[in-house]
Amino acid sequence: MRQTSSVLYIAVDALIPLRGGSLPGLDEFTAALDHEAIPAVWLTSRSRLQFDDARRKHAHTHPFIAEDGCAVYLPEDYFHLRPASDSPRTRKAATLRLGRFTCIPVADGLPAAAEALQTLSQDTGVPVVTLRSLSPRELMQNTGLPQKEAELARQRDFDDIFFFAGASDEEVGRFLAEGRSRNLQFRQHGVLWSAAIGPSVQRCIRELAKLYDRALRYHAPTAPDTRPR
């Protein structure tokens, strides 16, 4: 790995939408970062599989953080180091091999969140519909995506995607409050929600920063999320 002045973390969902073109200037911005040997770590709410097309299209070769802080994904041979952590959760499964990536899990993997979500719905009496439960046609209608992209949207490693089925605002509030008391974390994306156990963007960044420090043999400052100008 080349010496670098910093590591840049960029939230890219607004820059690279699911439908339509990317933000003008993004490729030039990332090329400039590569020229200066500044790694750009992308953050997304999408899954590993759902995010693959965007990475290939923009030739992104650095690690990324997916599913709203559920895990770090390292491209093959990006680091010639074994990830290490003082976290009891991470020691239980320091790394996983998922597809072409070495994954550092932060959240509990599926089906943990899916089972907790189903139990929560039953206990609170608030109906929810998961993307996993939909037919291909229903999936396309509820995501607004073509069939192939819609299928990728429900293939997750850690969080479970769902929507509320006719629940009132009061019921939704009660559901979310009870879920949080059970260690579920929720993220809203339009009408869709994600539920996960233990996600943390901050922990993902800390785990990745340790690897950069070990690979570079010094501490590379991290820069906040930014947008190309």
Short mmCIF file of C-alpha atoms in Angstrom, two decimals:
data_model
loop_
_atom_site.label_atom_id
_atom_site.label_comp_id
_atom_site.label_asym_id
_atom_site.label_seq_id
_atom_site.Cartn_x
_atom_site.Cartn_y
_atom_site.Cartn_z
CA MET A 1 0.00 0.00 0.00
CA ARG A 2 1.30 3.47 -0.92
CA GLN A 3 1.87 6.06 1.76
CA THR A 4 -1.14 8.32 2.20
CA SER A 5 -1.85 11.62 3.91
CA SER A 6 -5.32 10.55 5.04
CA VAL A 7 -8.21 8.13 4.55
CA LEU A 8 -11.46 9.63 3.28
CA TYR A 9 -14.88 8.22 4.23
CA ILE A 10 -17.69 9.15 1.83
CA ALA A 11 -21.43 8.44 2.12
CA VAL A 12 -22.30 7.72 -1.50
CA ASP A 13 -25.98 6.76 -1.70
CA ALA A 14 -26.99 10.30 -2.68
CA LEU A 15 -24.04 10.52 -5.10
CA ILE A 16 -24.76 7.20 -6.81
CA PRO A 17 -28.57 6.72 -6.81
CA LEU A 18 -30.16 3.36 -7.53
CA ARG A 19 -31.78 4.77 -10.66
CA GLY A 20 -30.32 7.39 -12.97
CA GLY A 21 -26.84 8.79 -13.36
CA SER A 22 -24.26 9.49 -10.71
CA LEU A 23 -23.40 12.97 -9.54
CA PRO A 24 -21.42 14.80 -12.26
CA GLY A 25 -17.76 14.99 -11.41
CA LEU A 26 -17.68 11.92 -9.18
CA ASP A 27 -15.32 9.96 -11.41
CA GLU A 28 -12.96 12.92 -11.74
CA PHE A 29 -13.05 13.40 -7.97
CA THR A 30 -12.21 9.77 -7.23
CA ALA A 31 -9.49 9.77 -9.90
CA ALA A 32 -7.90 12.78 -8.21
CA LEU A 33 -7.97 10.94 -4.88
CA ASP A 34 -6.30 7.91 -6.47
CA HIS A 35 -3.65 10.15 -8.01
CA GLU A 36 -2.87 11.53 -4.54
CA ALA A 37 -2.92 7.99 -3.05
CA ILE A 38 -5.83 8.86 -0.74
CA PRO A 39 -8.06 5.82 -0.12
CA ALA A 40 -11.77 6.58 -0.41
CA VAL A 41 -13.88 4.28 1.76
CA TRP A 42 -17.50 4.32 0.59
CA LEU A 43 -20.42 4.08 3.02
CA THR A 44 -23.80 2.81 1.86
CA SER A 45 -27.12 1.48 3.11
CA ARG A 46 -27.07 -1.09 0.30
CA SER A 47 -25.94 -4.67 0.60
CA ARG A 48 -22.73 -6.17 -0.74
CA LEU A 49 -24.51 -7.63 -3.78
CA GLN A 50 -26.65 -4.56 -4.41
CA PHE A 51 -23.58 -2.31 -4.30
CA ASP A 52 -21.47 -4.36 -6.67
CA ASP A 53 -22.63 -2.65 -9.86
CA ALA A 54 -21.82 0.83 -8.52
CA ARG A 55 -18.34 -0.27 -7.47
CA ARG A 56 -17.56 -1.80 -10.85
CA LYS A 57 -19.00 1.14 -12.76
CA HIS A 58 -16.83 3.63 -10.89
CA ALA A 59 -13.80 1.32 -10.57
CA HIS A 60 -13.84 1.55 -6.79
CA THR A 61 -11.14 -0.75 -5.41
CA HIS A 62 -10.99 0.29 -1.76
CA PRO A 63 -12.90 -1.12 1.24
CA PHE A 64 -16.51 -0.12 1.80
CA ILE A 65 -18.98 -0.12 4.69
CA ALA A 66 -22.40 -1.54 3.82
CA GLU A 67 -25.89 -2.05 5.25
CA ASP A 68 -25.79 1.14 7.33
CA GLY A 69 -22.71 0.23 9.35
CA CYS A 70 -23.30 -3.51 9.68
CA ALA A 71 -19.90 -4.55 8.31
CA VAL A 72 -16.68 -3.61 6.55
CA TYR A 73 -15.92 -5.33 3.25
CA LEU A 74 -12.28 -5.65 2.13
CA PRO A 75 -11.41 -6.41 -1.50
CA GLU A 76 -9.29 -9.49 -1.98
CA ASP A 77 -5.62 -8.94 -1.08
CA TYR A 78 -6.23 -5.27 -0.24
CA PHE A 79 -4.48 -5.74 3.11
CA HIS A 80 -1.85 -8.40 3.65
CA LEU A 81 -2.79 -8.41 7.32
CA ARG A 82 -5.21 -10.32 9.48
CA PRO A 83 -7.83 -8.00 11.02
CA ALA A 84 -7.57 -7.76 14.80
CA SER A 85 -9.91 -6.30 17.39
CA ASP A 86 -10.38 -6.04 21.12
CA SER A 87 -14.16 -6.36 20.67
CA PRO A 88 -15.71 -9.54 22.14
CA ARG A 89 -18.28 -9.59 19.30
CA THR A 90 -15.61 -9.33 16.64
CA ARG A 91 -13.39 -11.95 18.32
CA LYS A 92 -16.30 -14.38 18.02
CA ALA A 93 -16.11 -14.02 14.22
CA ALA A 94 -13.11 -11.86 13.41
CA THR A 95 -13.65 -12.12 9.67
CA LEU A 96 -15.97 -13.84 7.24
CA ARG A 97 -15.47 -14.72 3.61
CA LEU A 98 -18.48 -13.36 1.69
CA GLY A 99 -18.23 -13.61 -2.07
CA ARG A 100 -15.06 -11.88 -3.24
CA PHE A 101 -14.61 -10.00 0.02
CA THR A 102 -13.17 -10.47 3.46
CA CYS A 103 -15.86 -9.13 5.78
CA ILE A 104 -15.36 -7.66 9.26
CA PRO A 105 -18.79 -8.07 10.88
CA VAL A 106 -19.99 -5.50 13.36
CA ALA A 107 -23.71 -6.34 13.46
CA ASP A 108 -25.10 -9.83 14.06
CA GLY A 109 -25.54 -11.70 10.80
CA LEU A 110 -28.83 -12.93 9.45
CA PRO A 111 -31.12 -14.55 10.45
CA ALA A 112 -30.70 -12.86 13.86
CA ALA A 113 -32.31 -9.55 12.85
CA ALA A 114 -35.04 -11.27 10.83
CA GLU A 115 -36.03 -13.48 13.75
CA ALA A 116 -35.99 -10.55 16.18
CA LEU A 117 -38.13 -8.49 13.79
CA GLN A 118 -40.73 -11.25 13.47
CA THR A 119 -40.89 -11.72 17.24
CA LEU A 120 -41.23 -7.97 17.77
CA SER A 121 -44.12 -7.78 15.29
CA GLN A 122 -45.91 -10.63 17.02
CA ASP A 123 -45.37 -9.23 20.51
CA THR A 124 -46.47 -5.68 19.64
CA GLY A 125 -49.27 -6.62 17.26
CA VAL A 126 -47.87 -4.21 14.66
CA PRO A 127 -47.83 -5.90 11.23
CA VAL A 128 -44.71 -5.59 9.08
CA VAL A 129 -43.91 -7.00 5.65
CA THR A 130 -40.35 -8.01 4.84
CA LEU A 131 -38.94 -7.89 1.33
CA ARG A 132 -37.95 -11.54 1.76
CA SER A 133 -41.61 -12.51 2.00
CA LEU A 134 -42.76 -10.86 -1.25
CA SER A 135 -43.32 -12.50 -4.60
CA PRO A 136 -41.12 -11.20 -7.46
CA ARG A 137 -44.00 -9.06 -8.76
CA GLU A 138 -44.80 -7.64 -5.31
CA LEU A 139 -41.12 -6.98 -4.77
CA MET A 140 -40.88 -4.91 -7.95
CA GLN A 141 -44.03 -2.96 -7.06
CA ASN A 142 -42.87 -2.11 -3.55
CA THR A 143 -39.28 -1.20 -4.41
CA GLY A 144 -39.96 0.49 -7.75
CA LEU A 145 -37.01 -1.40 -9.23
CA PRO A 146 -36.65 -3.76 -12.20
CA GLN A 147 -36.73 -7.45 -11.32
CA LYS A 148 -32.98 -8.07 -11.17
CA GLU A 149 -32.28 -4.98 -9.06
CA ALA A 150 -35.28 -5.70 -6.84
CA GLU A 151 -34.00 -9.20 -6.14
CA LEU A 152 -30.63 -7.81 -5.14
CA ALA A 153 -32.33 -5.33 -2.79
CA ARG A 154 -33.58 -8.12 -0.55
CA GLN A 155 -30.41 -10.22 -0.50
CA ARG A 156 -28.70 -9.05 2.67
CA ASP A 157 -25.91 -10.28 4.92
CA PHE A 158 -26.95 -8.60 8.18
CA ASP A 159 -30.03 -6.37 8.21
CA ASP A 160 -33.62 -7.17 7.27
CA ILE A 161 -35.61 -4.79 5.03
CA PHE A 162 -39.31 -4.28 5.75
CA PHE A 163 -42.23 -1.86 5.62
CA PHE A 164 -45.22 -1.28 7.89
CA ALA A 165 -48.52 -2.72 6.67
CA GLY A 166 -51.17 -0.10 7.46
CA ALA A 167 -49.86 0.77 10.92
CA SER A 168 -50.70 4.14 12.45
CA ASP A 169 -48.01 6.64 13.46
CA GLU A 170 -48.66 5.73 17.10
CA GLU A 171 -48.22 2.02 16.38
CA VAL A 172 -45.04 2.67 14.43
CA GLY A 173 -43.63 4.73 17.29
CA ARG A 174 -44.48 1.99 19.81
CA PHE A 175 -42.93 -0.66 17.56
CA LEU A 176 -39.69 1.27 17.13
CA ALA A 177 -39.39 2.09 20.83
CA GLU A 178 -39.91 -1.54 21.86
CA GLY A 179 -37.48 -2.73 19.20
CA ARG A 180 -34.76 -0.38 20.41
CA SER A 181 -35.23 -1.67 23.94
CA ARG A 182 -34.43 -5.12 22.51
CA ASN A 183 -31.19 -3.91 20.90
CA LEU A 184 -32.64 -3.60 17.39
CA GLN A 185 -31.55 -0.55 15.42
CA PHE A 186 -33.69 0.89 12.65
CA ARG A 187 -32.89 3.02 9.60
CA GLN A 188 -35.59 4.56 7.42
CA HIS A 189 -35.20 4.86 3.65
CA GLY A 190 -38.42 6.30 2.27
CA VAL A 191 -41.22 3.83 2.95
CA LEU A 192 -38.73 1.04 3.62
CA TRP A 193 -36.96 0.36 6.91
CA SER A 194 -33.99 -1.78 7.87
CA ALA A 195 -33.58 -3.60 11.16
CA ALA A 196 -30.23 -4.85 12.45
CA ILE A 197 -28.66 -5.92 15.74
CA GLY A 198 -25.54 -3.99 16.67
CA PRO A 199 -24.64 -1.94 13.56
CA SER A 200 -22.27 0.98 14.05
CA VAL A 201 -20.59 3.11 11.41
CA GLN A 202 -18.20 4.38 14.08
CA ARG A 203 -17.09 0.85 14.97
CA CYS A 204 -16.65 -0.01 11.30
CA ILE A 205 -14.39 3.00 10.88
CA ARG A 206 -12.39 2.11 14.00
CA GLU A 207 -11.84 -1.45 12.79
CA LEU A 208 -10.75 -0.25 9.37
CA ALA A 209 -8.50 2.47 10.83
CA LYS A 210 -6.61 -0.20 12.79
CA LEU A 211 -5.87 -2.05 9.57
CA TYR A 212 -4.68 1.09 7.78
CA ASP A 213 -2.45 1.93 10.75
CA ARG A 214 -0.91 -1.55 10.75
CA ALA A 215 -0.43 -1.62 6.97
CA LEU A 216 1.11 1.87 6.83
CA ARG A 217 2.96 1.57 10.18
CA TYR A 218 1.67 5.01 11.18
CA HIS A 219 -1.68 6.64 11.87
CA ALA A 220 -3.37 7.99 8.75
CA PRO A 221 -5.88 10.73 9.71
CA THR A 222 -9.47 10.07 8.72
CA ALA A 223 -11.42 12.76 6.95
CA PRO A 224 -15.18 13.26 7.31
CA ASP A 225 -17.79 12.45 4.67
CA THR A 226 -17.61 14.85 1.76
CA ARG A 227 -19.00 15.46 -1.70
CA PRO A 228 -17.10 16.14 -4.92
CA ARG A 229 -17.13 19.82 -5.90
#
